[in-house]
Protein backbone atom coordinates (compact mmCIF):
# COMPACT_ATOMS: atom_id res chain seq x y z
CA UNK A 1 -106.34 -137.36 -79.36
CA UNK A 2 -103.51 -139.80 -78.42
CA UNK A 3 -101.34 -137.51 -80.99
CA UNK A 4 -102.08 -134.39 -79.07
CA UNK A 5 -98.73 -132.80 -78.01
CA UNK A 6 -98.67 -131.87 -74.54
CA UNK A 7 -98.39 -127.81 -74.09
CA UNK A 8 -95.30 -126.32 -72.77
CA UNK A 9 -95.76 -125.12 -69.22
CA UNK A 10 -94.77 -121.47 -68.20
CA UNK A 11 -91.27 -120.81 -67.79
CA UNK A 12 -90.08 -121.53 -64.32
CA UNK A 13 -93.21 -123.74 -63.20
CA UNK A 14 -91.05 -126.87 -63.24
CA UNK A 15 -87.55 -126.02 -62.40
CA UNK A 16 -86.32 -129.38 -63.41
CA UNK A 17 -88.40 -129.93 -66.78
CA UNK A 18 -86.31 -131.64 -69.08
CA UNK A 19 -83.25 -132.44 -66.69
CA UNK A 20 -84.90 -135.26 -64.61
CA UNK A 21 -85.19 -138.86 -65.60
CA UNK A 22 -86.38 -141.97 -63.74
CA UNK A 23 -83.28 -144.19 -62.90
CA UNK A 24 -85.41 -147.51 -63.30
CA UNK A 25 -86.74 -147.21 -66.75
CA UNK A 26 -84.73 -144.31 -68.13
CA UNK A 27 -87.98 -142.28 -69.12
CA UNK A 28 -88.14 -138.51 -68.35
CA UNK A 29 -89.90 -137.45 -65.69
CA UNK A 30 -92.74 -134.60 -66.31
CA UNK A 31 -94.17 -132.03 -64.17
CA UNK A 32 -97.45 -132.20 -62.09
CA UNK A 33 -98.94 -129.96 -59.66
CA UNK A 34 -100.58 -131.20 -56.57
CA UNK A 35 -102.00 -129.04 -53.62
CA UNK A 36 -100.24 -126.05 -55.28
CA UNK A 37 -96.97 -127.91 -55.28
CA UNK A 38 -94.91 -128.84 -58.12
CA UNK A 39 -94.07 -132.54 -58.46
CA UNK A 40 -92.50 -135.00 -60.86
CA UNK A 41 -93.56 -138.10 -62.00
CA UNK A 42 -92.39 -140.79 -64.15
CA UNK A 43 -94.10 -141.45 -67.36
CA UNK A 44 -94.04 -145.28 -66.90
CA UNK A 45 -97.00 -144.76 -64.52
CA UNK A 46 -99.33 -142.71 -66.71
CA UNK A 47 -102.90 -143.45 -66.91
CA UNK A 48 -102.61 -144.52 -70.69
CA UNK A 49 -100.08 -147.14 -69.77
CA UNK A 50 -101.50 -150.59 -69.12
CA UNK A 51 -98.72 -151.87 -67.31
CA UNK A 52 -95.07 -150.35 -65.93
CA UNK A 53 -92.66 -150.83 -68.73
CA UNK A 54 -90.01 -152.22 -66.23
CA UNK A 55 -90.44 -155.17 -63.94
CA UNK A 56 -90.67 -153.82 -60.49
CA UNK A 57 -91.39 -150.23 -61.28
CA UNK A 58 -93.45 -148.70 -58.59
CA UNK A 59 -97.18 -148.13 -59.64
CA UNK A 60 -96.77 -144.73 -57.90
CA UNK A 61 -93.67 -142.89 -58.91
CA UNK A 62 -93.70 -139.05 -57.77
CA UNK A 63 -91.38 -136.98 -56.05
CA UNK A 64 -91.81 -133.26 -54.91
CA UNK A 65 -89.82 -130.83 -56.32
CA UNK A 66 -88.46 -128.91 -53.40
CA UNK A 67 -87.48 -132.20 -51.71
CA UNK A 68 -84.82 -132.75 -54.78
CA UNK A 69 -83.72 -129.09 -55.07
CA UNK A 70 -82.58 -128.92 -51.51
CA UNK A 71 -80.50 -132.07 -51.83
CA UNK A 72 -79.09 -130.87 -55.20
CA UNK A 73 -78.45 -127.49 -53.77
CA UNK A 74 -76.56 -128.87 -51.01
CA UNK A 75 -74.31 -131.34 -53.11
CA UNK A 76 -73.62 -128.50 -55.27
CA UNK A 77 -72.51 -126.14 -52.67
CA UNK A 78 -70.28 -128.85 -51.39
CA UNK A 79 -68.84 -129.38 -54.84
CA UNK A 80 -67.13 -126.08 -55.10
CA UNK A 81 -66.54 -125.22 -51.45
CA UNK A 82 -62.81 -124.80 -50.27
CA UNK A 83 -62.92 -127.90 -48.34
CA UNK A 84 -63.99 -130.28 -51.41
CA UNK A 85 -62.92 -128.44 -54.21
CA UNK A 86 -59.60 -130.61 -54.58
CA UNK A 87 -61.77 -134.04 -54.36
CA UNK A 88 -64.13 -132.69 -57.08
CA UNK A 89 -61.11 -131.78 -59.21
CA UNK A 90 -59.41 -135.11 -58.71
CA UNK A 91 -62.98 -137.12 -59.24
CA UNK A 92 -63.86 -134.95 -62.55
CA UNK A 93 -60.09 -135.85 -64.00
CA UNK A 94 -60.40 -139.62 -63.29
CA UNK A 95 -64.02 -139.64 -64.52
CA UNK A 96 -62.69 -138.25 -67.85
CA UNK A 97 -59.67 -140.95 -68.31
CA UNK A 98 -61.84 -143.53 -69.98
CA UNK A 99 -63.69 -140.99 -71.95
CA UNK A 100 -60.73 -139.37 -73.48
CA UNK A 101 -58.89 -142.76 -73.91
CA UNK A 102 -57.82 -143.35 -77.42
CA UNK A 103 -58.96 -146.27 -79.35
CA UNK A 104 -57.50 -149.69 -78.49
CA UNK A 105 -56.09 -150.08 -82.28
CA UNK A 106 -54.19 -146.76 -81.74
CA UNK A 107 -52.67 -147.88 -78.30
CA UNK A 108 -51.58 -151.08 -79.83
CA UNK A 109 -50.02 -149.02 -83.11
CA UNK A 110 -48.23 -147.01 -80.45
CA UNK A 111 -46.74 -150.13 -78.88
CA UNK A 112 -45.72 -151.75 -82.06
CA UNK A 113 -44.07 -148.60 -82.96
CA UNK A 114 -41.90 -148.52 -80.09
CA UNK A 115 -40.97 -152.06 -80.46
CA UNK A 116 -40.01 -151.59 -84.23
CA UNK A 117 -38.27 -148.23 -83.34
CA UNK A 118 -36.00 -150.29 -81.13
CA UNK A 119 -35.38 -153.22 -83.63
CA UNK A 120 -34.35 -150.84 -86.20
CA UNK A 121 -31.95 -149.03 -83.58
CA UNK A 122 -30.25 -152.29 -83.25
CA UNK A 123 -30.14 -153.03 -86.91
CA UNK A 124 -28.17 -149.54 -87.32
CA UNK A 125 -25.96 -150.32 -84.52
CA UNK A 126 -25.31 -153.91 -85.91
CA UNK A 127 -24.33 -152.08 -89.14
CA UNK A 128 -21.79 -149.65 -87.27
CA UNK A 129 -20.38 -152.60 -85.63
CA UNK A 130 -19.68 -154.20 -88.97
CA UNK A 131 -22.53 -155.61 -90.17
CA UNK A 132 -22.73 -156.01 -93.80
CA UNK A 133 -25.58 -153.57 -94.86
CA UNK A 134 -26.85 -155.53 -97.58
CA UNK A 135 -27.93 -158.28 -95.10
CA UNK A 136 -29.66 -155.63 -93.28
CA UNK A 137 -31.37 -153.96 -95.94
CA UNK A 138 -34.40 -155.99 -96.51
CA UNK A 139 -35.30 -156.03 -92.93
CA UNK A 140 -34.80 -152.35 -92.71
CA UNK A 141 -36.85 -151.64 -95.54
CA UNK A 142 -39.54 -153.67 -93.83
CA UNK A 143 -39.44 -152.18 -90.82
CA UNK A 144 -39.43 -148.44 -92.20
CA UNK A 145 -42.35 -149.49 -94.34
CA UNK A 146 -44.70 -150.68 -91.35
CA UNK A 147 -43.52 -147.59 -89.10
CA UNK A 148 -44.64 -145.43 -91.93
CA UNK A 149 -48.21 -147.31 -91.81
CA UNK A 150 -48.29 -147.06 -87.93
CA UNK A 151 -47.50 -143.35 -87.77
CA UNK A 152 -50.22 -142.67 -90.34
CA UNK A 153 -52.51 -144.45 -87.97
CA UNK A 154 -51.59 -142.40 -85.24
CA UNK A 155 -51.71 -139.35 -87.01
CA UNK A 156 -55.21 -139.80 -88.22
CA UNK A 157 -56.34 -140.47 -84.62
CA UNK A 158 -54.68 -137.62 -83.05
CA UNK A 159 -56.24 -135.10 -85.69
CA UNK A 160 -59.65 -136.71 -85.28
CA UNK A 161 -62.04 -133.97 -84.23
CA UNK A 162 -64.66 -135.94 -82.60
CA UNK A 163 -62.18 -137.42 -80.12
CA UNK A 164 -62.28 -135.34 -76.97
CA UNK A 165 -58.74 -134.14 -75.79
CA UNK A 166 -58.21 -135.04 -72.15
CA UNK A 167 -59.05 -132.57 -69.45
CA UNK A 168 -56.16 -130.63 -67.54
CA UNK A 169 -56.46 -129.93 -64.05
CA UNK A 170 -56.55 -126.03 -64.82
CA UNK A 171 -59.22 -126.23 -67.06
CA UNK A 172 -61.35 -128.26 -64.54
CA UNK A 173 -60.66 -125.57 -61.97
CA UNK A 174 -61.54 -122.67 -64.05
CA UNK A 175 -64.75 -124.66 -65.07
CA UNK A 176 -65.79 -125.09 -61.41
CA UNK A 177 -64.85 -121.51 -60.32
CA UNK A 178 -67.18 -120.32 -63.10
CA UNK A 179 -69.81 -122.78 -61.78
CA UNK A 180 -69.36 -121.42 -58.36
CA UNK A 181 -70.44 -118.17 -59.35
CA UNK A 182 -73.84 -119.36 -60.63
CA UNK A 183 -74.14 -121.96 -57.52
CA UNK A 184 -73.65 -118.86 -55.08
CA UNK A 185 -76.67 -117.19 -56.63
CA UNK A 186 -79.12 -119.95 -56.13
CA UNK A 187 -80.38 -118.72 -52.87
CA UNK A 188 -81.18 -115.66 -54.44
CA UNK A 189 -82.62 -116.92 -57.67
CA UNK A 190 -86.24 -116.80 -58.84
CA UNK A 191 -87.61 -120.06 -60.36
CA UNK A 192 -87.09 -118.96 -63.84
CA UNK A 193 -83.70 -117.88 -63.17
CA UNK A 194 -83.02 -120.79 -61.14
CA UNK A 195 -83.88 -123.22 -63.99
CA UNK A 196 -81.55 -121.38 -66.40
CA UNK A 197 -78.71 -121.59 -63.96
CA UNK A 198 -79.35 -125.51 -63.79
CA UNK A 199 -79.16 -125.52 -67.71
CA UNK A 200 -76.12 -123.40 -67.90
CA UNK A 201 -74.30 -125.90 -65.44
CA UNK A 202 -75.38 -128.76 -67.49
CA UNK A 203 -77.28 -130.48 -64.33
CA UNK A 204 -78.90 -133.93 -65.24
CA UNK A 205 -80.82 -135.89 -62.51
CA UNK A 206 -81.84 -139.57 -61.97
CA UNK A 207 -84.45 -140.41 -59.34
CA UNK A 208 -84.55 -143.81 -57.91
CA UNK A 209 -87.04 -144.96 -55.65
CA UNK A 210 -87.23 -148.72 -54.30
CA UNK A 211 -90.59 -149.97 -54.20
CA UNK A 212 -89.92 -152.63 -51.37
CA UNK A 213 -88.56 -150.13 -48.94
CA UNK A 214 -89.71 -146.76 -50.43
CA UNK A 215 -85.93 -145.57 -50.16
CA UNK A 216 -85.13 -142.57 -52.56
CA UNK A 217 -81.98 -141.78 -54.13
CA UNK A 218 -80.93 -138.92 -56.53
CA UNK A 219 -78.15 -139.60 -59.06
CA UNK A 220 -76.93 -135.96 -60.17
CA UNK A 221 -74.27 -135.04 -62.75
CA UNK A 222 -72.84 -131.92 -64.03
CA UNK A 223 -71.53 -131.36 -67.55
CA UNK A 224 -69.59 -127.91 -67.15
CA UNK A 225 -68.57 -126.17 -70.50
CA UNK A 226 -65.14 -126.35 -71.71
CA UNK A 227 -63.36 -125.18 -74.80
CA UNK A 228 -63.99 -127.95 -77.55
CA UNK A 229 -66.49 -129.95 -75.54
CA UNK A 230 -67.67 -130.24 -72.01
CA UNK A 231 -66.89 -131.53 -68.51
């Protein structure tokens, strides 16, 4: 039956199950065994698919698990070693900037708030210099009213629980230090433990293969745990 659900494999049989997708079509790659070796195959090439879902998608799209693990473990080790640590921290902080950036409307409100505050200061200075307060009162009230509205917009955004707070360097270093402890255990971990470690690190992978040349690339990303969110 086409509605039959694929049974779950035993824990550790496919270390990257649920963590690896096809870069070309975005579909999850499922585990398969050939010659007693675990592989991952893009679901767009299953026998029940009449044609690839993406133009140019290779008709045979599989990769042996051990090849991916070797590349991923090398990358993970380099991320947290002393030579590359500073660069890793810098890249995470740089990548976080657009994620944690406030909405354009709020940034505009802050700029307008600054401009109006300057105008209000000028009016106050003019009154102190001898300007008739009655002449300045309408403009002063108008500016104060708009400043109050802008303050509400900014305060509401700052209190938004769904908006991620910008990462700090100590926060990133602490998360990487914790991740480093798991990464150093990979060499001795069994398959089930290794799968759990990858999940704890928030490892996600995208596998890409160019049909014309056969060139392969693995795009890897970590989502390290942080208070109030993830890195």
